[in-house]
Amino acid sequence: MATQLLLVTLLFLSYTLTNVMGDETGFVGSVDPKSLGLDKKQTVSHFKFYWHDIVSGSNATSATIIPSLPKYNTTTSFGMVSVMDNPLTVGPELGSKLVGRAEGFYSFTSQSQLHLSMVMNFALSEGKYNGSSISILGRYVVNDEVKDMPVIGGTGLFRFATGFAEGRTYYSDPNTGDATTEYDIYVLHY
C-alpha cells in the first residue's frame, strides 16, 4: 500500500513539474490563447488595392539588386532579384488615394517561363489598419490571368492571419517594365 501511494505521489509530482517547468529545453512553454487575443471571433476581410511597380524613371519604386543571368536576360530574366517599396492605392491611377506600401522583393525563378517568387508585406497606413501589415509569399505566374498567392501572416490586427491574394494585371508597359496589378486579398484574422 505504501509503495502504491509513493508511486502515485511520484507520478503526480512528475506531471506537475513537467507542466510547471515546461519543455526541458528551457525556451519553450505553453501560452493561454486568450492572452494573445485568440478567444475572439474570427473575421474574414476583403481588401482591394492597386499595386504600382515602377521600375523606370527617377522615381522608381522597384530596383534590381541582382541582374538576370546573361543566358536568360531577354527571355525569362531568370536569376534577377528586385526589391520593392511599391505604393498601394484605392484606384488604378497612381495618383489615387494611397493606403499603404508593398515592401519586399521578387525574383525570377524559371528558366523557361516568366515565373516569380514574391515576398511582400502590405504595410497599411489608413484608418484602423494603420500600422498593421499583411504578409504574402508565393509563386507569381506572369502570364496567368489570375495570380493566386497565400497570405502567410501579418502584424498588428493581422497576427495569426491566413488567407489568399489574387492578382490581376491591370496595366503593363513592355517598354518600361512598369506595371499595375489589382490585388484582391481575403484575410481570415481575429
CSV table of C-alpha atoms in Angstrom, one decimal:
chain,number,residue,atom,x,y,z
A,1,MET,CA,0.0,0.0,0.0
A,2,ALA,CA,2.8,2.4,0.9
A,3,THR,CA,4.6,1.6,-2.3
A,4,GLN,CA,1.5,2.3,-4.4
A,5,LEU,CA,1.0,5.6,-2.5
A,6,LEU,CA,4.6,6.5,-3.1
A,7,LEU,CA,4.3,5.6,-6.8
A,8,VAL,CA,1.1,7.7,-7.2
A,9,THR,CA,2.7,10.6,-5.4
A,10,LEU,CA,5.8,10.5,-7.7
A,11,LEU,CA,3.7,10.3,-10.8
A,12,PHE,CA,1.7,13.3,-9.6
A,13,LEU,CA,4.8,15.3,-8.8
A,14,SER,CA,6.4,14.4,-12.2
A,15,TYR,CA,3.3,15.5,-14.0
A,16,THR,CA,3.1,18.7,-12.0
A,17,LEU,CA,6.7,19.6,-12.5
A,18,THR,CA,6.5,18.9,-16.2
A,19,ASN,CA,3.5,21.2,-16.6
A,20,VAL,CA,5.0,24.0,-14.4
A,21,MET,CA,8.5,23.9,-15.8
A,22,GLY,CA,7.6,23.4,-19.4
A,23,ASP,CA,9.7,21.9,-22.1
A,24,GLU,CA,13.1,20.6,-20.9
A,25,THR,CA,14.9,22.9,-23.4
A,26,GLY,CA,14.3,25.9,-21.3
A,27,PHE,CA,12.9,28.1,-24.1
A,28,VAL,CA,9.5,26.6,-24.8
A,29,GLY,CA,6.4,27.0,-22.8
A,30,SER,CA,2.6,26.9,-23.0
A,31,VAL,CA,0.6,30.1,-23.5
A,32,ASP,CA,-3.0,30.7,-22.8
A,33,PRO,CA,-4.5,31.5,-26.2
A,34,LYS,CA,-6.7,34.2,-24.6
A,35,SER,CA,-3.6,36.2,-23.7
A,36,LEU,CA,-2.9,36.5,-27.5
A,37,GLY,CA,-6.5,37.6,-28.4
A,38,LEU,CA,-7.3,34.2,-29.9
A,39,ASP,CA,-10.6,33.9,-27.9
A,40,LYS,CA,-12.2,36.5,-30.3
A,41,LYS,CA,-14.4,35.5,-33.2
A,42,GLN,CA,-12.5,35.2,-36.5
A,43,THR,CA,-13.3,37.6,-39.2
A,44,VAL,CA,-12.8,37.4,-43.0
A,45,SER,CA,-11.9,40.8,-44.5
A,46,HIS,CA,-11.6,41.6,-48.2
A,47,PHE,CA,-9.1,44.2,-49.3
A,48,LYS,CA,-8.8,45.6,-52.8
A,49,PHE,CA,-5.6,47.5,-53.7
A,50,TYR,CA,-3.8,48.6,-56.8
A,51,TRP,CA,0.0,47.8,-56.6
A,52,HIS,CA,2.2,50.0,-58.7
A,53,ASP,CA,5.6,48.5,-59.7
A,54,ILE,CA,7.6,51.4,-61.2
A,55,VAL,CA,10.9,50.3,-62.5
A,56,SER,CA,11.6,53.2,-64.8
A,57,GLY,CA,12.4,56.9,-64.3
A,58,SER,CA,13.9,58.8,-61.5
A,59,ASN,CA,11.1,57.9,-59.0
A,60,ALA,CA,11.3,54.1,-59.4
A,61,THR,CA,9.7,52.0,-56.6
A,62,SER,CA,11.5,48.8,-57.5
A,63,ALA,CA,15.2,48.3,-58.0
A,64,THR,CA,17.1,45.3,-59.4
A,65,ILE,CA,19.7,44.3,-56.9
A,66,ILE,CA,20.9,41.1,-58.8
A,67,PRO,CA,20.7,41.1,-62.6
A,68,SER,CA,19.5,38.1,-64.5
A,69,LEU,CA,21.9,35.5,-65.9
A,70,PRO,CA,23.1,36.7,-69.3
A,71,LYS,CA,21.8,33.5,-71.0
A,72,TYR,CA,18.2,34.3,-69.8
A,73,ASN,CA,18.3,38.1,-69.9
A,74,THR,CA,16.0,38.5,-72.9
A,75,THR,CA,13.7,35.5,-72.3
A,76,THR,CA,12.7,34.9,-68.7
A,77,SER,CA,15.1,37.1,-66.7
A,78,PHE,CA,16.0,34.0,-64.7
A,79,GLY,CA,18.0,34.9,-61.6
A,80,MET,CA,17.0,38.5,-61.4
A,81,VAL,CA,16.1,39.8,-57.9
A,82,SER,CA,14.4,43.1,-57.3
A,83,VAL,CA,13.4,44.9,-54.1
A,84,MET,CA,10.3,47.0,-53.9
A,85,ASP,CA,8.6,49.7,-51.9
A,86,ASN,CA,5.5,50.0,-54.1
A,87,PRO,CA,2.5,52.2,-53.5
A,88,LEU,CA,-0.9,50.6,-52.8
A,89,THR,CA,-3.7,52.8,-53.9
A,90,VAL,CA,-7.5,52.6,-53.8
A,91,GLY,CA,-7.8,53.2,-57.6
A,92,PRO,CA,-5.8,52.1,-60.6
A,93,GLU,CA,-4.3,55.6,-61.1
A,94,LEU,CA,-1.0,56.2,-59.4
A,95,GLY,CA,-2.4,59.5,-58.1
A,96,SER,CA,-5.4,57.9,-56.3
A,97,LYS,CA,-5.6,57.6,-52.5
A,98,LEU,CA,-2.5,56.0,-51.0
A,99,VAL,CA,-3.5,53.4,-48.4
A,100,GLY,CA,-0.2,51.6,-47.9
A,101,ARG,CA,3.0,50.3,-49.4
A,102,ALA,CA,4.1,46.8,-50.6
A,103,GLU,CA,7.5,46.2,-49.2
A,104,GLY,CA,9.5,43.2,-50.2
A,105,PHE,CA,11.3,41.5,-53.0
A,106,TYR,CA,10.7,39.3,-56.0
A,107,SER,CA,12.9,37.0,-58.0
A,108,PHE,CA,12.6,35.4,-61.4
A,109,THR,CA,12.7,31.7,-60.7
A,110,SER,CA,12.0,29.9,-64.0
A,111,GLN,CA,14.5,29.2,-66.8
A,112,SER,CA,11.7,28.7,-69.4
A,113,GLN,CA,8.7,30.9,-68.4
A,114,LEU,CA,8.0,34.2,-66.6
A,115,HIS,CA,7.5,32.9,-63.0
A,116,LEU,CA,8.4,34.9,-59.9
A,117,SER,CA,8.7,34.1,-56.3
A,118,MET,CA,7.3,37.1,-54.4
A,119,VAL,CA,7.7,38.1,-50.8
A,120,MET,CA,5.6,41.1,-49.8
A,121,ASN,CA,4.4,42.9,-46.7
A,122,PHE,CA,1.4,45.0,-47.5
A,123,ALA,CA,2.1,47.7,-44.9
A,124,LEU,CA,-1.2,49.6,-44.4
A,125,SER,CA,-1.4,53.3,-43.4
A,126,GLU,CA,-5.2,54.0,-43.4
A,127,GLY,CA,-7.8,54.1,-40.7
A,128,LYS,CA,-7.8,51.3,-38.0
A,129,TYR,CA,-5.4,49.3,-40.2
A,130,ASN,CA,-2.6,51.9,-39.9
A,131,GLY,CA,0.5,50.2,-38.7
A,132,SER,CA,-0.8,46.7,-39.5
A,133,SER,CA,0.6,44.5,-42.3
A,134,ILE,CA,-0.5,41.5,-44.4
A,135,SER,CA,2.3,39.1,-45.4
A,136,ILE,CA,2.2,37.3,-48.7
A,137,LEU,CA,4.7,34.8,-50.0
A,138,GLY,CA,4.2,32.8,-53.2
A,139,ARG,CA,4.6,31.9,-56.8
A,140,TYR,CA,3.5,34.6,-59.3
A,141,VAL,CA,3.0,33.3,-62.9
A,142,VAL,CA,3.1,36.5,-65.0
A,143,ASN,CA,1.0,35.2,-67.9
A,144,ASP,CA,-1.8,33.7,-65.8
A,145,GLU,CA,-4.9,35.8,-65.8
A,146,VAL,CA,-5.3,35.4,-62.0
A,147,LYS,CA,-2.1,35.1,-59.9
A,148,ASP,CA,-3.1,33.2,-56.7
A,149,MET,CA,-0.8,33.6,-53.7
A,150,PRO,CA,-1.2,32.7,-50.0
A,151,VAL,CA,-1.4,35.1,-47.1
A,152,ILE,CA,1.0,33.6,-44.6
A,153,GLY,CA,0.5,36.0,-41.7
A,154,GLY,CA,0.7,39.6,-40.6
A,155,THR,CA,1.2,42.1,-37.9
A,156,GLY,CA,-1.0,44.3,-35.8
A,157,LEU,CA,-4.6,43.5,-36.5
A,158,PHE,CA,-3.4,40.6,-38.7
A,159,ARG,CA,-1.5,38.5,-36.2
A,160,PHE,CA,-2.2,34.8,-36.9
A,161,ALA,CA,-3.8,35.8,-40.3
A,162,THR,CA,-4.3,33.3,-43.1
A,163,GLY,CA,-5.9,33.7,-46.5
A,164,PHE,CA,-5.1,34.3,-50.1
A,165,ALA,CA,-4.4,37.0,-52.6
A,166,GLU,CA,-5.5,37.2,-56.2
A,167,GLY,CA,-3.5,39.5,-58.5
A,168,ARG,CA,-4.7,40.6,-61.9
A,169,THR,CA,-2.6,42.6,-64.3
A,170,TYR,CA,-4.3,46.0,-64.8
A,171,TYR,CA,-1.6,47.6,-66.8
A,172,SER,CA,1.8,46.6,-68.1
A,173,ASP,CA,4.2,48.5,-70.3
A,174,PRO,CA,6.7,46.2,-72.1
A,175,ASN,CA,9.0,49.1,-73.0
A,176,THR,CA,9.5,50.4,-69.4
A,177,GLY,CA,8.6,47.4,-67.3
A,178,ASP,CA,6.2,49.4,-65.2
A,179,ALA,CA,3.1,47.6,-64.2
A,180,THR,CA,-0.1,48.0,-62.1
A,181,THR,CA,-1.7,44.9,-60.6
A,182,GLU,CA,-5.1,44.8,-59.0
A,183,TYR,CA,-5.0,42.8,-55.7
A,184,ASP,CA,-8.0,41.2,-54.0
A,185,ILE,CA,-6.9,39.9,-50.6
A,186,TYR,CA,-9.1,37.7,-48.4
A,187,VAL,CA,-7.8,37.6,-44.9
A,188,LEU,CA,-9.0,35.4,-42.0
A,189,HIS,CA,-8.0,37.1,-38.8
A,190,TYR,CA,-9.0,37.6,-35.1
